[in-house]
Coordinates of C-alpha atoms in Angstrom, one line a residue:
Chain Y
X1 CA 9.5 10.1 -34.8
X2 CA 12.5 7.2 -36.2
X3 CA 10.2 4.1 -35.9
X4 CA 13.1 1.6 -35.7
X5 CA 12.0 -1.4 -33.5
X6 CA 13.9 -2.1 -30.6
X7 CA 14.7 -5.8 -29.8
X8 CA 12.0 -8.3 -28.6
X9 CA 13.8 -10.9 -27.0
X10 CA 12.0 -13.1 -24.5
X11 CA 13.3 -10.6 -21.4
X12 CA 12.6 -7.5 -23.4
X13 CA 9.3 -8.7 -24.5
X14 CA 7.2 -7.1 -21.7
X15 CA 5.7 -9.4 -19.4
X16 CA 3.2 -7.4 -17.9
X17 CA 1.1 -4.0 -19.0
X18 CA 2.8 -3.8 -22.1
X19 CA 0.8 -1.3 -23.4
X20 CA 3.1 0.7 -20.9
X21 CA 5.9 -0.8 -23.9
X22 CA 7.4 1.3 -26.5
X23 CA 9.1 -0.2 -29.1
X24 CA 10.9 2.7 -31.3
X25 CA 14.6 3.4 -31.3
X26 CA 14.0 6.9 -30.7
X27 CA 12.2 6.4 -27.2
X28 CA 15.1 4.8 -26.7
X29 CA 17.6 7.9 -27.2
X30 CA 14.8 10.2 -25.6
X31 CA 15.6 8.3 -22.1
X32 CA 19.0 7.9 -22.0
X33 CA 19.9 11.3 -23.5
X34 CA 17.7 12.8 -20.5
X35 CA 19.7 10.9 -17.7
X36 CA 22.3 11.9 -15.7
X37 CA 22.7 8.5 -13.4
X38 CA 21.8 4.7 -14.5
X39 CA 21.7 1.5 -12.7
X40 CA 24.7 -1.3 -13.5
X41 CA 23.6 -5.4 -12.6
X42 CA 26.2 -7.1 -12.1
X43 CA 26.1 -11.0 -10.9
X44 CA 29.1 -11.8 -8.6
X45 CA 29.4 -15.0 -7.5
X46 CA 26.0 -15.8 -9.1
X47 CA 24.0 -12.6 -6.9
X48 CA 23.1 -9.9 -8.0
X49 CA 24.8 -6.7 -7.6
X50 CA 23.4 -3.2 -8.3
X51 CA 25.3 0.3 -8.2
X52 CA 24.8 3.4 -9.5
X53 CA 26.8 4.9 -12.1
X54 CA 27.6 7.4 -15.1
X55 CA 26.8 6.6 -18.5
X56 CA 26.9 8.1 -22.1
X57 CA 25.6 7.2 -25.6
X58 CA 27.5 7.3 -28.7
X59 CA 25.3 6.4 -31.5
X60 CA 24.1 2.5 -30.5
X61 CA 26.9 2.1 -28.2
X62 CA 26.4 3.0 -24.0
X63 CA 29.4 3.8 -22.4
X64 CA 30.1 3.0 -18.6
X65 CA 33.5 3.8 -17.1
X66 CA 35.2 3.5 -13.6
X67 CA 38.3 2.7 -12.1
X68 CA 40.5 -0.3 -13.1
X69 CA 40.4 -1.4 -9.1
X70 CA 36.1 -1.2 -9.6
X71 CA 34.8 -4.6 -8.4
X72 CA 31.4 -3.8 -10.5
X73 CA 33.4 -3.5 -13.6
X74 CA 35.5 -6.4 -13.5
X75 CA 32.5 -8.6 -12.5
X76 CA 31.1 -7.0 -15.7
X77 CA 33.8 -8.2 -18.2
X78 CA 32.9 -11.0 -20.4
X79 CA 29.3 -11.7 -18.8
X80 CA 26.1 -10.5 -18.7
X81 CA 25.2 -6.9 -17.9
X82 CA 22.1 -4.4 -17.1
X83 CA 22.0 -1.3 -17.5
X84 CA 18.9 0.5 -15.9
X85 CA 18.1 4.3 -16.6
X86 CA 15.0 5.4 -14.9
X87 CA 13.1 9.0 -15.1
X88 CA 10.9 9.3 -12.0
X89 CA 7.7 11.4 -13.5
X90 CA 5.3 11.3 -10.6
X91 CA 3.1 9.8 -8.1
X92 CA 0.1 8.5 -9.3
X93 CA -2.3 8.8 -6.2
X94 CA -5.5 6.9 -7.0
X95 CA -9.0 6.4 -5.1
X96 CA -7.9 3.0 -4.2
X97 CA -4.3 1.7 -2.4
X98 CA -4.3 -0.8 -4.7
X99 CA -4.5 1.9 -8.1
X100 CA -1.7 4.0 -6.5
X101 CA 1.2 3.7 -9.1
X102 CA 3.9 5.9 -10.8
X103 CA 4.7 8.1 -13.6
X104 CA 7.9 7.1 -15.2
X105 CA 10.3 6.8 -18.6
X106 CA 13.0 3.9 -18.2
X107 CA 15.1 1.9 -20.3
X108 CA 16.6 -1.6 -19.8
X109 CA 19.7 -2.8 -21.8
X110 CA 20.8 -6.4 -21.5
X111 CA 24.1 -7.3 -23.3
X112 CA 27.6 -8.7 -22.6
X113 CA 30.1 -5.5 -22.8
X114 CA 33.1 -5.2 -25.0
X115 CA 36.2 -3.7 -23.0
X116 CA 37.5 -0.8 -24.8
X117 CA 40.7 -0.6 -25.5
X118 CA 41.7 1.5 -28.8
X119 CA 43.1 4.6 -27.4
X120 CA 40.5 6.5 -30.2
X121 CA 37.3 5.1 -28.6
X122 CA 38.3 5.5 -25.3
X123 CA 38.8 9.0 -25.6
X124 CA 35.6 9.4 -27.5
X125 CA 33.5 7.4 -25.0
X126 CA 35.2 9.1 -21.6
X127 CA 33.5 12.4 -23.7
X128 CA 30.3 10.7 -23.9
X129 CA 30.4 9.6 -20.3
X130 CA 31.5 13.6 -19.7
X131 CA 29.1 15.0 -22.1
X132 CA 26.2 13.1 -20.5
X133 CA 26.5 14.6 -17.0
X134 CA 27.8 18.1 -17.3
X135 CA 27.7 18.9 -21.2
X136 CA 30.5 21.3 -22.4
X137 CA 33.0 20.6 -19.7
X138 CA 35.2 18.3 -22.0
X139 CA 36.3 21.5 -23.9
X140 CA 37.4 23.5 -20.7
X141 CA 38.9 21.1 -18.3
X142 CA 42.7 19.5 -18.4
X143 CA 42.1 16.2 -20.9
X144 CA 43.1 12.8 -19.5
X145 CA 47.1 12.2 -19.1
X146 CA 47.8 9.0 -20.5
X147 CA 48.1 7.2 -16.9
X148 CA 44.8 8.7 -16.4
X149 CA 43.3 6.4 -19.3
X150 CA 45.2 3.9 -18.3
X151 CA 43.4 3.9 -14.9
X152 CA 40.6 4.0 -16.5
X153 CA 38.2 1.0 -17.5
X154 CA 35.9 1.6 -20.6
X155 CA 33.1 -0.7 -21.2
X156 CA 30.7 -0.5 -24.6
X157 CA 27.2 -2.1 -24.1
X158 CA 25.5 -2.1 -27.2
X159 CA 21.9 -1.0 -27.3
X160 CA 20.8 -3.7 -29.8
X161 CA 18.8 -5.6 -27.2
X162 CA 16.8 -3.0 -25.0
X163 CA 13.1 -1.8 -24.0
X164 CA 11.7 1.4 -22.9
X165 CA 8.7 1.4 -20.6
X166 CA 6.7 4.3 -19.9
X167 CA 3.8 5.4 -17.6
X168 CA 2.4 9.1 -18.2
X169 CA -1.3 8.8 -17.1
X170 CA -3.5 10.3 -14.6
X171 CA -4.8 7.2 -12.0
X172 CA -6.7 4.3 -13.3
X173 CA -9.6 3.3 -10.3
X174 CA -12.0 0.8 -10.6
X175 CA -15.6 2.0 -11.8
X176 CA -17.4 1.8 -8.7
X177 CA -14.2 4.2 -6.9
X178 CA -14.7 7.3 -8.7
X179 CA -18.0 8.2 -6.8
X180 CA -15.7 8.3 -3.7
X181 CA -15.0 11.6 -2.3
X182 CA -11.5 10.8 -2.2
X183 CA -9.0 13.3 -4.4
X184 CA -7.1 11.4 -7.1
X185 CA -4.2 13.0 -9.1
X186 CA -0.6 12.9 -9.9
X187 CA 2.0 14.8 -8.1
X188 CA 4.7 15.8 -10.4
X189 CA 8.1 14.3 -9.4
X190 CA 11.0 16.7 -11.1
X191 CA 14.7 16.8 -11.3
X192 CA 16.2 20.0 -10.8
X193 CA 19.5 21.7 -10.6
X194 CA 20.7 24.2 -8.1
X195 CA 22.7 27.3 -8.0
X196 CA 26.4 25.9 -8.4
X197 CA 28.5 26.1 -5.4
X198 CA 32.5 27.4 -6.1
X199 CA 34.9 25.1 -4.9
X200 CA 36.2 26.5 -1.4
X201 CA 39.6 26.4 -3.3
X202 CA 38.5 28.3 -6.2
X203 CA 41.4 30.8 -7.6
X204 CA 39.2 34.2 -7.3
X205 CA 37.9 35.8 -10.3
X206 CA 37.0 32.9 -12.0
X207 CA 33.1 32.9 -12.9
X208 CA 30.5 30.2 -13.2
X209 CA 31.2 29.5 -16.7
X210 CA 27.8 30.1 -19.1
X211 CA 27.4 26.3 -20.0
X212 CA 27.1 25.5 -16.5
X213 CA 24.9 28.6 -15.4
X214 CA 22.5 28.0 -18.8
X215 CA 21.7 24.3 -18.5
X216 CA 18.0 23.5 -18.7
X217 CA 16.7 21.3 -15.8
X218 CA 16.4 17.3 -17.1
X219 CA 13.2 17.4 -19.1
X220 CA 10.6 15.1 -17.5
X221 CA 7.0 14.4 -18.4
X222 CA 3.7 15.6 -16.8
X223 CA 0.2 13.6 -17.9
Chain E
X1 CA 23.4 9.1 16.1
X2 CA 22.8 5.6 16.9
X3 CA 26.0 3.9 15.9
X4 CA 25.0 -0.1 15.7
X5 CA 27.2 -1.2 12.9
X6 CA 26.2 -2.6 9.5
X7 CA 27.3 -5.9 8.3
X8 CA 30.7 -6.5 6.9
X9 CA 30.8 -9.0 4.8
X10 CA 33.5 -9.2 2.0
X11 CA 30.9 -7.5 -0.3
X12 CA 29.7 -4.8 1.9
X13 CA 32.7 -4.0 3.2
X14 CA 33.8 -1.2 0.2
X15 CA 35.8 -2.1 -2.4
X16 CA 37.1 1.6 -3.3
X17 CA 37.5 4.4 -1.8
X18 CA 36.4 3.3 1.5
X19 CA 36.2 6.9 3.4
X20 CA 33.2 7.1 1.1
X21 CA 31.7 4.5 3.4
X22 CA 29.2 4.8 6.4
X23 CA 28.9 1.9 9.0
X24 CA 26.2 2.8 11.2
X25 CA 22.6 1.9 10.9
X26 CA 21.5 5.7 11.5
X27 CA 22.4 6.6 7.9
X28 CA 21.3 3.4 6.6
X29 CA 17.2 4.5 7.8
X30 CA 18.2 8.1 6.8
X31 CA 18.8 6.8 2.9
X32 CA 16.1 4.3 2.6
X33 CA 13.7 6.5 4.4
X34 CA 14.3 9.8 2.1
X35 CA 13.8 7.8 -1.2
X36 CA 11.0 7.3 -3.4
X37 CA 12.4 4.3 -5.4
X38 CA 14.6 1.6 -6.2
X39 CA 16.2 -0.4 -8.2
X40 CA 15.8 -4.1 -7.4
X41 CA 18.7 -6.4 -9.3
X42 CA 17.8 -10.2 -9.8
X43 CA 19.0 -12.9 -11.6
X44 CA 17.3 -14.4 -14.1
X45 CA 18.6 -17.4 -16.1
X46 CA 21.9 -16.6 -14.9
X47 CA 21.8 -12.9 -15.7
X48 CA 21.1 -9.8 -14.0
X49 CA 17.9 -7.9 -14.4
X50 CA 17.5 -4.6 -12.6
X51 CA 13.9 -3.0 -12.1
X52 CA 12.7 0.4 -10.3
X53 CA 9.9 -0.3 -8.1
X54 CA 8.4 1.0 -4.7
X55 CA 9.6 -0.3 -1.4
X56 CA 9.1 0.8 2.0
X57 CA 11.1 -0.1 5.6
X58 CA 9.0 -1.1 8.9
X59 CA 12.7 -1.5 11.2
X60 CA 15.0 -3.9 10.0
X61 CA 12.8 -5.0 7.1
X62 CA 12.5 -3.5 3.6
X63 CA 9.8 -4.7 1.9
X64 CA 8.8 -4.4 -1.8
X65 CA 5.5 -5.7 -3.8
X66 CA 4.4 -6.1 -7.1
X67 CA 1.6 -8.1 -8.8
X68 CA 2.1 -12.4 -8.4
X69 CA 2.6 -12.2 -12.5
X70 CA 5.6 -9.8 -12.0
X71 CA 8.5 -11.7 -13.3
X72 CA 10.9 -9.6 -11.4
X73 CA 9.6 -10.8 -8.1
X74 CA 8.9 -14.3 -9.1
X75 CA 12.8 -14.8 -9.9
X76 CA 13.7 -13.2 -6.7
X77 CA 12.1 -15.7 -4.3
X78 CA 14.1 -17.8 -2.8
X79 CA 17.3 -16.7 -4.0
X80 CA 19.4 -13.8 -3.4
X81 CA 18.5 -10.0 -4.6
X82 CA 19.9 -6.7 -4.4
X83 CA 18.3 -3.7 -3.9
X84 CA 19.8 -0.4 -4.5
X85 CA 18.3 3.4 -3.1
X86 CA 20.4 6.1 -4.7
X87 CA 19.6 9.9 -3.8
X88 CA 21.6 12.1 -6.8
X89 CA 22.8 15.4 -4.9
X90 CA 25.2 16.8 -7.1
X91 CA 27.5 16.8 -10.4
X92 CA 31.0 17.7 -9.1
X93 CA 32.7 19.7 -11.8
X94 CA 36.6 19.5 -11.7
X95 CA 39.4 21.4 -13.2
X96 CA 40.3 18.2 -14.8
X97 CA 38.1 15.7 -16.7
X98 CA 39.8 12.6 -14.6
X99 CA 38.3 14.1 -11.2
X100 CA 35.1 14.8 -12.5
X101 CA 32.3 13.1 -9.7
X102 CA 29.2 13.2 -7.9
X103 CA 27.6 13.8 -4.5
X104 CA 25.5 11.1 -3.9
X105 CA 23.9 9.3 -1.1
X106 CA 23.4 5.5 -1.8
X107 CA 22.3 2.0 -0.1
X108 CA 22.9 -1.3 -0.9
X109 CA 20.9 -4.2 0.3
X110 CA 21.5 -8.0 -0.2
X111 CA 19.6 -10.9 1.0
X112 CA 17.3 -13.6 0.3
X113 CA 13.9 -12.3 0.5
X114 CA 11.2 -14.1 2.3
X115 CA 7.5 -14.2 0.6
X116 CA 5.1 -12.2 3.1
X117 CA 1.8 -14.4 3.6
X118 CA 0.5 -13.6 7.2
X119 CA -2.7 -11.3 6.2
X120 CA -1.2 -8.5 8.9
X121 CA 1.8 -8.6 8.0
X122 CA 0.7 -8.6 4.5
X123 CA -1.0 -5.5 4.9
X124 CA 1.2 -3.8 7.6
X125 CA 3.8 -4.4 4.4
X126 CA 1.8 -2.7 2.0
X127 CA 1.0 0.6 4.6
X128 CA 4.8 0.7 4.8
X129 CA 5.3 1.0 1.0
X130 CA 2.3 3.3 0.5
X131 CA 3.8 5.7 3.3
X132 CA 7.1 5.7 1.5
X133 CA 5.5 7.0 -1.5
X134 CA 2.8 9.0 -0.9
X135 CA 2.7 9.4 3.0
X136 CA -1.0 9.9 4.1
X137 CA -2.6 8.5 1.8
X138 CA -3.4 5.1 3.5
X139 CA -5.4 6.3 6.1
X140 CA -7.8 8.3 3.0
X141 CA -8.2 5.9 0.7
X142 CA -9.9 2.6 -0.1
X143 CA -8.4 0.1 1.3
X144 CA -7.2 -3.4 -0.4
X145 CA -10.3 -6.0 -1.0
X146 CA -9.1 -9.9 0.1
X147 CA -9.1 -10.6 -3.6
X148 CA -6.3 -7.4 -3.9
X149 CA -4.3 -8.2 -1.4
X150 CA -4.2 -12.2 -2.9
X151 CA -2.9 -10.5 -6.6
X152 CA -0.2 -9.1 -4.9
X153 CA 3.2 -10.4 -4.1
X154 CA 5.5 -8.7 -1.4
X155 CA 8.6 -10.0 -0.2
X156 CA 10.2 -9.2 3.4
X157 CA 14.1 -8.3 2.8
X158 CA 16.0 -8.3 6.2
X159 CA 18.3 -5.3 6.4
X160 CA 21.2 -7.2 8.2
X161 CA 23.6 -7.4 5.1
X162 CA 23.8 -3.5 4.3
X163 CA 26.0 -0.8 2.6
X164 CA 25.9 3.3 2.9
X165 CA 28.1 4.8 0.7
X166 CA 28.2 9.0 0.4
X167 CA 30.0 11.5 -1.4
X168 CA 29.2 15.0 -0.4
X169 CA 32.2 17.3 -0.8
X170 CA 33.5 19.6 -3.2
X171 CA 35.8 18.4 -6.0
X172 CA 39.3 17.2 -5.3
X173 CA 41.6 18.2 -8.0
X174 CA 45.2 17.1 -8.4
X175 CA 47.9 19.8 -6.7
X176 CA 49.2 21.3 -10.1
X177 CA 45.7 21.9 -11.3
X178 CA 44.9 24.0 -8.6
X179 CA 46.4 27.1 -10.2
X180 CA 44.6 26.3 -13.7
X181 CA 41.9 28.9 -15.3
X182 CA 39.2 26.7 -15.1
X183 CA 35.8 27.1 -12.8
X184 CA 35.4 24.0 -10.5
X185 CA 32.6 23.1 -7.9
X186 CA 29.3 21.3 -7.4
X187 CA 25.7 21.6 -9.2
X188 CA 23.4 20.4 -6.8
X189 CA 20.9 18.0 -7.9
X190 CA 17.8 17.9 -6.5
X191 CA 14.1 16.0 -6.4
X192 CA 11.0 18.5 -6.3
X193 CA 7.1 17.7 -6.3
X194 CA 5.2 20.0 -8.6
X195 CA 2.1 21.0 -8.5
X196 CA -0.5 18.5 -8.4
X197 CA -2.8 17.3 -11.2
X198 CA -6.2 16.6 -10.5
X199 CA -7.4 13.1 -12.1
X200 CA -9.5 14.7 -15.2
X201 CA -12.6 12.7 -13.7
X202 CA -12.3 13.9 -10.2
X203 CA -15.8 14.5 -9.1
X204 CA -16.3 18.5 -8.5
X205 CA -15.7 20.1 -4.7
X206 CA -13.2 17.8 -3.7
X207 CA -9.5 19.8 -2.7
X208 CA -6.1 18.9 -2.4
X209 CA -5.6 17.2 0.7
X210 CA -3.4 18.8 3.0
X211 CA -0.9 15.7 3.3
X212 CA -0.4 16.3 -0.3
X213 CA -0.1 20.2 -0.5
X214 CA 2.3 20.2 2.6
X215 CA 4.7 17.5 1.9
X216 CA 8.0 18.6 1.8
X217 CA 10.5 17.9 -0.7
X218 CA 13.0 15.0 -0.9
X219 CA 15.9 15.7 1.6
X220 CA 19.0 16.7 -0.5
X221 CA 22.5 17.3 1.2
X222 CA 24.9 19.8 -0.3
X223 CA 28.4 20.2 0.3

């Protein structure tokens, strides 16, 4: 297990329940690499805006992309953004309402993103975003044209300032509540892929490729 | 279908791909009621912070709660917040990299939350949050004590300013790409509940209650 510590700025040092915080880089990579979408936070006219979007990782850089017209990406330029990736792993049902909780793995990354303008990095970034969402697709589909690349904004966010938080445990009730006649435990929550649905306009005779059919479900954690 | 329009402020009027925007209140309720967690956006020292958390709905009010010490809720007082609920329904695999997409349903709500101090509303709000995550639990577990209620901050957010965005369709490729020898379609993504895992400290002889075993999986959409 790689134990390079994550940053410890005031906001990534966890305020509450700090026993749930993990501080090694390998845990950060694990949470990021297992996700499908992130929630991007930007400030627009002083107010927060939170948008779901795809992302990819290359080393210690997170990439997000969008249309050059996307307001969330324009707002993110030259100012701090926040990217959060969350895996909901379970509902924690306790004997008391107060101790109900969730099992989850989450990563929060802060930073001022850098617009990616170098053509090689832009292509590599889009590949990383593509591989995150649909591994194997990049190699079999039509590549982006110069015009398509020009219509795409890519932002690079350093993973320097990040925190990881994990809860993966049974309920934790007050001592006296363990005597109650109430069921307690964890209901796991999993994300699974369904059977691929061919495009109604698919040319006949093209089978679903193995990298799609053989893709494992997203990882999940059980206590 | 209830067709009361949602708000149409500058930021909820969709900037891009506005054909994906829905403007009726019934769609908003549907997206909210089918979710398990939201992503809460707040501004802290001028920078965005995005945090996963539970929520509940009662009529046209969204409730979120947390410890009185939770920094995200303190930051959200007397200033605007953004709450986003996202259902990822499918990966849209196109014939060209550029047209890869996701099928999803998402709701974004903006507003300045109101701290809930009235004891009756606070209890009702916590019940709404509980029912959202684990319907039926409220009626069978130990109720919150006065001390527990005092340790819990509840914020109420009006659903007045909200937008809903949905993509639920096959890939949309450029005309000339339909001739390519590339599979295209949608890989559905579902959230499912696993088999409940009893607390290792559960007293013997307490079965998993029907409201837990019989709970249907979260709704999902397929094109």
